[in-house]
CSV table of C-alpha atoms and ligand atoms in Angstrom, one decimal:
chain,number,residue,atom,x,y,z
A,97,MET,CA,-4.5,11.2,24.3
A,98,ASN,CA,-6.6,12.2,21.3
A,99,LYS,CA,-9.5,9.7,21.0
A,100,ASN,CA,-10.0,10.6,17.3
A,101,PHE,CA,-8.4,10.3,13.9
A,102,GLY,CA,-9.9,13.4,12.3
A,103,ASN,CA,-13.7,12.8,12.3
A,104,TYR,CA,-13.3,9.1,13.1
A,105,GLY,CA,-12.7,6.8,16.0
A,106,GLY,CA,-13.8,7.9,19.4
A,107,GLN,CA,-15.3,5.8,22.2
A,108,TYR,CA,-19.0,4.9,21.6
A,109,VAL,CA,-19.5,2.6,24.6
A,110,PRO,CA,-21.7,2.3,27.7
A,111,GLU,CA,-20.4,4.2,30.8
A,112,ALA,CA,-19.2,1.0,32.6
A,113,LEU,CA,-16.9,0.1,29.7
A,114,ALA,CA,-15.7,3.7,29.3
A,115,GLU,CA,-14.3,3.6,32.9
A,116,THR,CA,-12.4,0.4,32.1
A,117,LEU,CA,-11.1,1.9,28.9
A,118,THR,CA,-9.9,5.0,30.7
A,119,LYS,CA,-7.8,2.8,33.0
A,120,LEU,CA,-6.5,0.9,30.0
A,121,GLU,CA,-5.5,4.1,28.2
A,122,LYS,CA,-3.6,5.4,31.3
A,123,ALA,CA,-1.8,2.1,31.8
A,124,PHE,CA,-0.9,2.0,28.1
A,125,LYS,CA,0.4,5.6,28.1
A,126,ASP,CA,2.4,5.2,31.3
A,127,TYR,CA,3.9,1.8,30.5
A,128,CYS,CA,4.2,1.2,26.8
A,129,TYR,CA,6.3,4.3,25.9
A,130,GLY,CA,8.8,3.5,28.7
A,131,GLU,CA,12.1,1.7,28.5
A,132,GLU,CA,11.1,-1.4,30.5
A,133,PHE,CA,8.2,-2.2,28.1
A,134,LYS,CA,10.3,-1.4,25.0
A,135,TYR,CA,13.1,-3.8,26.2
A,136,GLU,CA,10.6,-6.7,26.9
A,137,TYR,CA,8.6,-6.2,23.7
A,138,LYS,CA,11.7,-6.1,21.5
A,139,LYS,CA,13.1,-9.2,23.3
A,140,TYR,CA,10.0,-11.3,22.6
A,141,LEU,CA,9.8,-10.0,19.0
A,142,LYS,CA,13.3,-11.1,18.4
A,143,GLU,CA,13.6,-14.3,20.4
A,144,TYR,CA,10.0,-15.7,20.0
A,145,VAL,CA,8.5,-14.1,16.9
A,146,GLY,CA,11.7,-14.2,14.9
A,147,ARG,CA,12.0,-10.5,14.0
A,148,PRO,CA,13.1,-8.6,12.1
A,149,SER,CA,11.2,-10.3,9.3
A,150,LEU,CA,13.0,-10.4,6.0
A,151,LEU,CA,12.5,-7.8,3.3
A,152,TYR,CA,12.8,-10.1,0.2
A,153,HIS,CA,13.6,-8.9,-3.3
A,154,ALA,CA,11.2,-11.0,-5.4
A,155,ASP,CA,13.4,-11.1,-8.5
A,156,ARG,CA,11.4,-13.6,-10.6
A,157,LEU,CA,8.1,-11.8,-9.9
A,158,THR,CA,9.8,-8.5,-10.8
A,159,LYS,CA,11.0,-9.9,-14.1
A,160,LEU,CA,7.7,-11.6,-14.9
A,161,LEU,CA,5.7,-8.4,-14.3
A,162,GLY,CA,8.3,-6.3,-16.1
A,163,GLY,CA,7.8,-3.1,-14.2
A,164,ALA,CA,9.0,-1.8,-10.8
A,165,LYS,CA,11.4,-3.7,-8.5
A,166,ILE,CA,9.3,-5.7,-6.1
A,167,TYR,CA,10.1,-6.3,-2.4
A,168,LEU,CA,8.0,-8.4,-0.1
A,169,LYS,CA,7.9,-7.8,3.7
A,170,ARG,CA,7.8,-11.3,5.0
A,171,GLU,CA,5.4,-11.2,7.9
A,172,ASP,CA,4.5,-14.8,6.8
A,173,LEU,CA,7.8,-15.9,8.4
A,174,ASN,CA,6.8,-14.9,11.9
A,175,HIS,CA,6.0,-17.5,14.5
A,176,THR,CA,2.3,-18.5,14.0
A,177,GLY,CA,2.6,-17.4,10.4
A,178,ALA,CA,1.3,-13.8,10.3
A,179,HIS,CA,1.6,-10.3,11.7
A,180,LYS,CA,-1.1,-10.7,14.4
A,181,ILE,CA,1.4,-12.0,16.9
A,182,ASN,CA,3.2,-8.7,17.0
A,183,ASN,CA,0.1,-7.1,18.5
A,184,VAL,CA,-0.8,-10.0,20.8
A,185,ILE,CA,2.7,-9.9,22.5
A,186,GLY,CA,2.3,-6.1,23.1
A,187,GLN,CA,-1.1,-6.4,24.6
A,188,ILE,CA,-0.4,-9.4,26.8
A,189,LEU,CA,2.8,-7.7,28.2
A,190,LEU,CA,0.6,-4.7,29.0
A,191,ALA,CA,-2.0,-7.1,30.6
A,192,LYS,CA,0.6,-8.6,32.8
A,193,HIS,CA,1.9,-5.2,33.9
A,194,MET,CA,-1.7,-4.3,34.8
A,195,GLY,CA,-1.8,-7.4,37.1
A,196,LYS,CA,-4.4,-9.2,35.0
A,197,LYS,CA,-4.5,-13.0,35.2
A,198,ARG,CA,-6.8,-13.7,32.3
A,199,VAL,CA,-7.1,-12.6,28.7
A,200,ILE,CA,-10.1,-12.9,26.4
A,201,ALA,CA,-10.6,-12.4,22.7
A,202,GLU,CA,-13.2,-12.9,20.1
A,203,THR,CA,-12.5,-14.7,16.8
A,204,GLY,CA,-14.3,-15.3,13.5
A,205,ALA,CA,-12.1,-17.5,11.4
A,206,GLY,CA,-9.9,-18.4,14.4
A,207,GLN,CA,-6.6,-16.7,13.5
A,208,HIS,CA,-6.8,-14.0,16.2
A,209,GLY,CA,-8.0,-16.6,18.6
A,210,VAL,CA,-5.0,-18.9,17.9
A,211,ALA,CA,-2.6,-15.9,18.1
A,212,THR,CA,-4.1,-14.9,21.5
A,213,ALA,CA,-4.0,-18.4,22.8
A,214,THR,CA,-0.4,-18.7,21.8
A,215,GLY,CA,0.5,-15.5,23.7
A,216,ALA,CA,-1.5,-16.7,26.7
A,217,ALA,CA,0.4,-19.9,26.8
A,218,LEU,CA,3.7,-18.1,26.5
A,219,PHE,CA,2.9,-15.7,29.4
A,220,ASN,CA,1.0,-18.3,31.5
A,221,MET,CA,-2.3,-16.5,31.4
A,222,GLU,CA,-5.8,-18.0,31.6
A,223,CYS,CA,-7.4,-17.6,28.2
A,224,THR,CA,-11.0,-17.6,27.0
A,225,ILE,CA,-11.8,-17.2,23.3
A,226,PHE,CA,-15.4,-16.3,22.3
A,227,MET,CA,-16.5,-17.8,19.0
A,228,GLY,CA,-19.8,-18.1,17.3
A,229,ALA,CA,-21.3,-21.6,17.1
A,230,GLU,CA,-21.5,-21.4,13.3
A,231,ASP,CA,-17.8,-20.3,13.1
A,232,MET,CA,-16.8,-23.1,15.4
A,233,ARG,CA,-18.3,-25.6,13.1
A,234,ARG,CA,-16.7,-24.1,10.0
A,235,GLN,CA,-13.2,-23.8,11.7
A,236,GLU,CA,-13.1,-27.0,13.7
A,237,LEU,CA,-9.3,-27.3,13.3
A,238,ASN,CA,-8.6,-23.8,14.8
A,239,VAL,CA,-10.9,-24.6,17.7
A,240,PHE,CA,-8.7,-27.7,18.3
A,241,LYS,CA,-5.5,-25.6,18.0
A,242,MET,CA,-6.7,-23.1,20.6
A,243,GLU,CA,-7.6,-26.0,23.0
A,244,MET,CA,-4.2,-27.5,22.4
A,245,LEU,CA,-2.7,-24.2,23.5
A,246,GLY,CA,-4.6,-24.4,26.7
A,247,ALA,CA,-7.4,-21.9,25.9
A,248,LYS,CA,-11.1,-22.4,26.5
A,249,VAL,CA,-13.2,-21.7,23.5
A,250,GLN,CA,-16.6,-20.3,24.6
A,251,GLU,CA,-19.4,-21.1,22.1
A,252,VAL,CA,-21.7,-18.1,21.3
A,253,THR,CA,-25.2,-19.0,20.3
A,254,SER,CA,-26.9,-15.6,20.3
A,255,GLY,CA,-27.9,-13.7,17.1
A,256,THR,CA,-26.4,-15.3,14.0
A,257,SER,CA,-23.8,-17.2,16.0
A,258,THR,CA,-21.0,-15.5,14.2
A,259,LEU,CA,-18.2,-12.9,14.8
A,260,LYS,CA,-20.5,-10.0,15.6
A,261,ASP,CA,-22.2,-11.9,18.4
A,262,ALA,CA,-18.8,-13.1,19.7
A,263,VAL,CA,-17.7,-9.4,19.8
A,264,ASP,CA,-20.8,-8.5,21.8
A,265,MET,CA,-20.1,-11.3,24.3
A,266,ALA,CA,-16.4,-10.4,24.7
A,267,PHE,CA,-17.3,-6.8,25.5
A,268,GLU,CA,-19.9,-7.9,28.0
A,269,GLU,CA,-17.4,-10.2,29.7
A,270,TYR,CA,-14.8,-7.4,29.7
A,271,VAL,CA,-17.2,-5.1,31.6
A,272,ASN,CA,-18.2,-7.8,34.1
A,273,ARG,CA,-14.7,-9.0,34.9
A,274,ALA,CA,-12.6,-5.9,34.4
A,275,ASP,CA,-10.8,-6.6,37.7
A,276,ASP,CA,-8.9,-9.7,36.5
A,277,THR,CA,-9.5,-9.7,32.7
A,278,PHE,CA,-7.8,-8.0,29.7
A,279,TYR,CA,-9.5,-7.9,26.3
A,280,VAL,CA,-7.0,-8.5,23.5
A,281,VAL,CA,-8.4,-6.8,20.3
A,282,GLY,CA,-7.1,-8.2,17.0
A,283,SER,CA,-6.9,-5.2,14.7
A,284,VAL,CA,-6.9,-1.4,14.6
A,285,VAL,CA,-10.6,-1.3,15.4
A,286,GLY,CA,-12.9,-0.8,18.4
A,287,PRO,CA,-13.1,2.1,20.9
A,288,HIS,CA,-10.2,4.2,21.8
A,289,PRO,CA,-7.4,3.4,22.8
A,290,TYR,CA,-7.4,0.1,20.8
A,291,PRO,CA,-6.9,1.5,17.3
A,292,LEU,CA,-4.0,3.6,18.5
A,293,MET,CA,-2.5,0.9,20.7
A,294,VAL,CA,-2.7,-1.8,18.0
A,295,ARG,CA,-1.1,0.5,15.5
A,296,GLU,CA,1.8,1.2,18.0
A,297,PHE,CA,2.3,-2.6,18.3
A,298,GLN,CA,2.3,-3.1,14.5
A,299,LYS,CA,4.3,-0.1,13.3
A,300,VAL,CA,7.5,-2.2,13.8
A,301,ILE,CA,6.7,-3.6,10.3
A,302,GLY,CA,7.2,-0.2,8.6
A,303,GLU,CA,10.2,0.8,10.8
A,304,GLU,CA,12.0,-2.4,9.9
A,305,THR,CA,11.1,-2.0,6.2
A,306,LYS,CA,12.5,1.5,6.2
A,307,SER,CA,15.9,0.5,7.6
A,308,GLN,CA,16.1,-2.6,5.4
A,309,ILE,CA,15.3,-0.7,2.2
A,310,MET,CA,17.8,2.0,3.1
A,311,GLU,CA,20.4,-0.7,3.5
A,312,LEU,CA,19.5,-2.6,0.3
A,313,GLU,CA,18.7,0.3,-2.0
A,314,GLY,CA,20.0,3.5,-0.3
A,315,ARG,CA,16.6,5.1,-0.7
A,316,LEU,CA,13.0,4.9,0.3
A,317,PRO,CA,10.4,3.0,-1.9
A,318,ASP,CA,8.0,4.7,-4.3
A,319,TYR,CA,5.0,2.5,-3.5
A,320,LEU,CA,3.6,0.6,-0.5
A,321,ILE,CA,0.8,-1.9,-0.8
A,322,GLY,CA,-1.1,-3.7,1.9
A,323,CYS,CA,-4.4,-5.6,2.3
A,324,VAL,CA,-7.0,-4.1,4.6
A,325,GLY,CA,-9.5,-6.0,6.7
A,326,GLY,CA,-9.6,-4.1,10.0
A,327,GLY,CA,-6.3,-2.6,8.8
A,328,SER,CA,-3.6,-3.6,11.2
A,329,ASN,CA,-1.0,-5.1,8.9
A,330,ALA,CA,-1.5,-2.2,6.4
A,331,ILE,CA,-1.1,0.6,9.0
A,332,GLY,CA,1.8,-1.4,10.5
A,333,LEU,CA,3.6,-1.0,7.2
A,334,PHE,CA,2.4,2.4,6.3
A,335,TYR,CA,2.7,4.4,9.5
A,336,ASP,CA,6.4,5.2,9.5
A,337,PHE,CA,6.2,6.3,5.9
A,338,LEU,CA,3.1,8.6,6.1
A,339,LYS,CA,5.3,11.6,6.6
A,340,HIS,CA,7.2,11.0,3.4
A,341,GLU,CA,4.6,12.6,1.1
A,342,ASP,CA,5.9,11.5,-2.2
A,343,ILE,CA,5.6,7.8,-1.3
A,344,LYS,CA,2.4,6.5,-2.9
A,345,ILE,CA,0.5,4.3,-0.4
A,346,ILE,CA,-2.3,1.9,-1.4
A,347,GLY,CA,-4.7,-0.2,0.8
A,348,VAL,CA,-6.5,-3.1,-0.8
A,349,GLU,CA,-9.9,-4.2,0.5
A,350,ALA,CA,-11.8,-7.4,-0.4
A,351,GLY,CA,-14.1,-6.9,-3.4
A,352,GLY,CA,-15.5,-10.4,-3.0
A,353,LYS,CA,-17.7,-11.4,-6.0
A,354,GLY,CA,-17.7,-7.8,-7.2
A,355,ILE,CA,-18.9,-4.6,-5.5
A,356,LYS,CA,-22.0,-4.5,-7.6
A,357,THR,CA,-23.2,-7.9,-6.5
A,358,GLY,CA,-23.3,-6.8,-2.8
A,359,PHE,CA,-21.1,-9.8,-1.8
A,360,HIS,CA,-18.0,-8.0,-0.7
A,361,ALA,CA,-16.1,-6.7,2.3
A,362,SER,CA,-15.2,-3.2,1.2
A,363,ALA,CA,-16.2,-0.6,3.8
A,364,PHE,CA,-14.9,2.2,1.6
A,365,GLU,CA,-16.7,1.2,-1.6
A,366,ASP,CA,-20.0,1.4,0.4
A,367,GLU,CA,-19.1,5.0,1.4
A,368,LYS,CA,-21.3,5.1,4.5
A,369,VAL,CA,-20.2,6.3,7.9
A,370,GLY,CA,-21.6,5.0,11.2
A,371,ILE,CA,-20.9,3.5,14.6
A,372,ILE,CA,-19.6,-0.1,14.7
A,373,HIS,CA,-17.9,-1.9,17.7
A,374,GLY,CA,-17.5,1.4,19.6
A,375,MET,CA,-15.9,3.5,16.9
A,376,LYS,CA,-17.1,5.9,14.2
A,377,THR,CA,-15.8,4.8,10.8
A,378,TYR,CA,-16.7,3.8,7.2
A,379,MET,CA,-18.8,0.6,7.3
A,380,MET,CA,-21.2,-1.5,5.2
A,381,THR,CA,-24.8,-0.7,6.0
A,382,ASP,CA,-28.2,-1.3,4.4
A,383,ASP,CA,-30.7,1.5,3.7
A,384,GLU,CA,-32.0,1.4,7.3
A,385,GLY,CA,-28.4,1.9,8.6
A,386,ASN,CA,-28.0,-1.6,9.9
A,387,ILE,CA,-24.7,-3.3,9.5
A,388,LYS,CA,-24.6,-5.5,6.4
A,389,PRO,CA,-22.8,-8.9,6.5
A,390,ALA,CA,-19.4,-8.8,4.8
A,391,TYR,CA,-18.3,-11.5,2.3
A,392,SER,CA,-14.9,-12.4,1.1
A,393,ILE,CA,-13.1,-15.7,0.1
A,394,SER,CA,-10.6,-14.6,2.7
A,395,ALA,CA,-11.8,-15.0,6.3
A,396,GLY,CA,-9.4,-12.4,7.6
A,397,LEU,CA,-10.8,-9.6,5.4
A,398,ASP,CA,-14.4,-10.5,6.0
A,399,TYR,CA,-15.2,-7.5,8.2
A,400,PRO,CA,-17.9,-4.9,7.5
A,401,GLY,CA,-16.0,-1.9,9.1
A,402,VAL,CA,-12.4,-0.6,8.8
A,403,GLY,CA,-10.1,1.0,11.3
A,404,PRO,CA,-10.8,4.8,12.0
A,405,GLU,CA,-7.2,5.8,11.1
A,406,HIS,CA,-7.7,4.4,7.6
A,407,ALA,CA,-11.0,6.3,7.4
A,408,HIS,CA,-9.1,9.5,8.1
A,409,LEU,CA,-6.3,8.7,5.7
A,410,LYS,CA,-8.8,8.2,3.0
A,411,ASP,CA,-10.6,11.5,3.6
A,412,ILE,CA,-7.3,13.5,3.6
A,413,GLY,CA,-6.2,11.6,0.5
A,414,ARG,CA,-2.9,10.4,1.9
A,415,VAL,CA,-3.7,6.7,1.2
A,416,LYS,CA,-5.6,5.4,-1.8
A,417,TYR,CA,-8.0,2.5,-1.1
A,418,VAL,CA,-9.0,0.1,-3.8
A,419,SER,CA,-10.6,-3.3,-3.9
A,420,VAL,CA,-9.9,-6.6,-5.8
A,421,THR,CA,-12.2,-9.5,-6.3
A,422,ASP,CA,-11.9,-13.1,-5.0
A,423,ASP,CA,-10.8,-14.1,-8.5
A,424,GLU,CA,-8.1,-11.4,-8.8
A,425,ALA,CA,-6.8,-12.3,-5.3
A,426,MET,CA,-6.7,-16.0,-6.2
A,427,ALA,CA,-4.7,-15.1,-9.3
A,428,GLY,CA,-2.2,-13.4,-7.1
A,429,PHE,CA,-2.2,-16.4,-4.8
A,430,LYS,CA,-1.2,-18.7,-7.7
A,431,LEU,CA,1.2,-16.1,-9.2
A,432,LEU,CA,3.4,-15.8,-6.1
A,433,SER,CA,3.3,-19.6,-5.4
A,434,LYS,CA,4.5,-20.4,-8.9
A,435,THR,CA,7.1,-17.7,-9.4
A,436,GLU,CA,8.7,-17.4,-6.0
A,437,GLY,CA,7.8,-20.7,-4.2
A,438,ILE,CA,6.0,-18.8,-1.5
A,439,ILE,CA,2.3,-19.7,-0.8
A,440,PRO,CA,0.7,-16.5,0.6
A,441,ALA,CA,-2.3,-16.1,2.8
A,442,ILE,CA,-5.4,-15.3,0.7
A,443,GLU,CA,-5.6,-12.0,2.6
A,444,SER,CA,-2.1,-11.0,1.4
A,445,SER,CA,-3.0,-12.3,-2.0
A,446,HIS,CA,-5.4,-9.3,-2.4
A,447,ALA,CA,-2.3,-7.0,-2.2
A,448,LEU,CA,-0.5,-9.2,-4.7
A,449,GLY,CA,-3.5,-9.3,-7.0
A,450,TYR,CA,-3.6,-5.5,-7.1
A,451,ALA,CA,0.1,-5.2,-7.5
A,452,ALA,CA,0.0,-7.5,-10.5
A,453,SER,CA,-2.4,-5.0,-12.2
A,454,ILE,CA,-0.3,-1.8,-11.6
A,455,VAL,CA,3.4,-2.9,-11.4
A,456,PRO,CA,3.7,-3.6,-15.2
A,457,LYS,CA,2.8,0.0,-15.8
A,458,MET,CA,5.6,1.3,-13.6
A,459,ASN,CA,9.1,1.9,-14.7
A,460,LYS,CA,12.0,-0.3,-13.8
A,461,GLU,CA,13.7,2.3,-11.6
A,462,GLU,CA,10.7,2.4,-9.2
A,463,ILE,CA,10.5,0.3,-6.1
A,464,VAL,CA,7.4,-1.2,-4.6
A,465,VAL,CA,7.0,-2.9,-1.2
A,466,ILE,CA,4.1,-5.3,-0.7
A,467,ASN,CA,3.2,-6.5,2.8
A,468,LEU,CA,3.0,-10.3,2.8
A,469,SER,CA,0.9,-10.3,6.0
A,470,GLY,CA,0.7,-14.1,6.3
A,471,ARG,CA,1.4,-17.5,4.9
A,472,GLY,CA,-1.1,-19.6,3.0
A,473,ASP,CA,-0.9,-23.0,4.9
A,474,LYS,CA,-4.2,-22.2,6.6
A,475,ASP,CA,-5.8,-21.6,3.2
A,476,VAL,CA,-4.9,-24.6,1.2
A,477,ASN,CA,-8.4,-26.2,1.6
A,478,THR,CA,-10.1,-23.0,0.4
A,479,ALA,CA,-7.6,-22.8,-2.5
A,480,TYR,CA,-8.2,-26.4,-3.4
A,481,ASP,CA,-12.0,-25.9,-3.5
A,482,TYR,CA,-11.6,-22.7,-5.5
A,483,PHE,CA,-9.2,-24.1,-8.1
A,484,THR,CA,-10.9,-27.4,-8.6
A,485,LYS,CA,-14.1,-25.5,-9.2
A,486,VAL,CA,-12.8,-22.9,-11.7
A,487,GLU,CA,-10.3,-25.0,-13.7
B,156,LIG,C1,-6.1,-11.2,10.1
B,156,LIG,C2,-5.3,-11.1,8.9
B,156,LIG,C3,-5.4,-10.0,8.0
B,156,LIG,C4,-6.5,-8.9,8.2
B,156,LIG,O1,-6.3,-8.1,9.3
B,156,LIG,P1,-5.7,-6.6,9.3
B,156,LIG,O2,-6.0,-6.1,10.7
B,156,LIG,O3,-6.4,-5.9,8.3
B,156,LIG,O4,-4.3,-6.8,9.0
B,156,LIG,C5,-4.6,-9.9,6.9
B,156,LIG,N1,-3.7,-10.9,6.6
B,156,LIG,C6,-3.6,-12.0,7.4
B,156,LIG,C7,-2.6,-13.0,7.1
B,156,LIG,C8,-4.4,-12.1,8.6
B,156,LIG,O5,-4.2,-13.2,9.4
């Protein structure tokens, strides 16, 4: 398999880990393109996750914005409330096939930790989640959720006690216990084969969208919009449409308090390329080339890098990447809640915020699909603090 997406991706890891990844790649290639895996994966997506997720015509939002016809891909309706479970089910099925008894993952805000703990409970796997001490304090409820699901949450106190340190610990554990342990990565990031593998487990979003829009409209959409943290929900929607060159595709990063303030999470706005978490990609660095901390109101977009396939798609101009600020995203959050009765995740609200700025300029015959990557239940405290402060 090709380890790269154009000039990006690769496998920048120590030798011991490279051996483990070579075995993983082989198992993935041999098993996940076969009929047995496809049958199992589809079965769990249907019976456990609740797929296919709806493609919903947001009629009131369409009328309010007065431009293109808007459809929402409802990943928020999945079990556990977001797209992450699609990937977790795929990876844990592979782990089982490889004879592993234990899964590990790292988590910042806790969403990927909760999704992994959910999959581990379902497949009766031992589960350890690495989480920075600082993040554990901030996300107490998610720590409790993971423990309810039977996972052990391992506190990480090195470095700044946040996500980056949890990632380092998880990689170390993966190398030391490769015989019985599988590392479940949460987005299209990390060393090969993870970015490719996670995309394969998320591309179901776009495949479903394609058949649903053909059924509803008899044609393909004109625009696709998705938010980008690591990039898994976005590439999941985009992938099956990339070959249709007249479809305009837009990825929306978190602009935080504004790019100029430095408080943001947009790897593309920074325009620097380097090595982060075993891959070569666009990332946020300071003048000395060190990774800069990312900031966003949305915990799920708060990542200083971006998946290498997105880096390639940016360079070849196939996908346009933009950013919206916290304020624009929160306006999108409120807009969808009030007009459609759907409270979106703050991550997804970035896609909505951007859509609200361009849809009014489109004509009524055009069709736009927005990926609603998750639901906002987890974000009501953040939204409460935000709106009571600004209003
Ligand atoms: C984690 C998360 C994201 C960001 O991750 P991607 O890999 O970029 O998709 C976006 N939306 C929701 C709801 C999430 O939970």
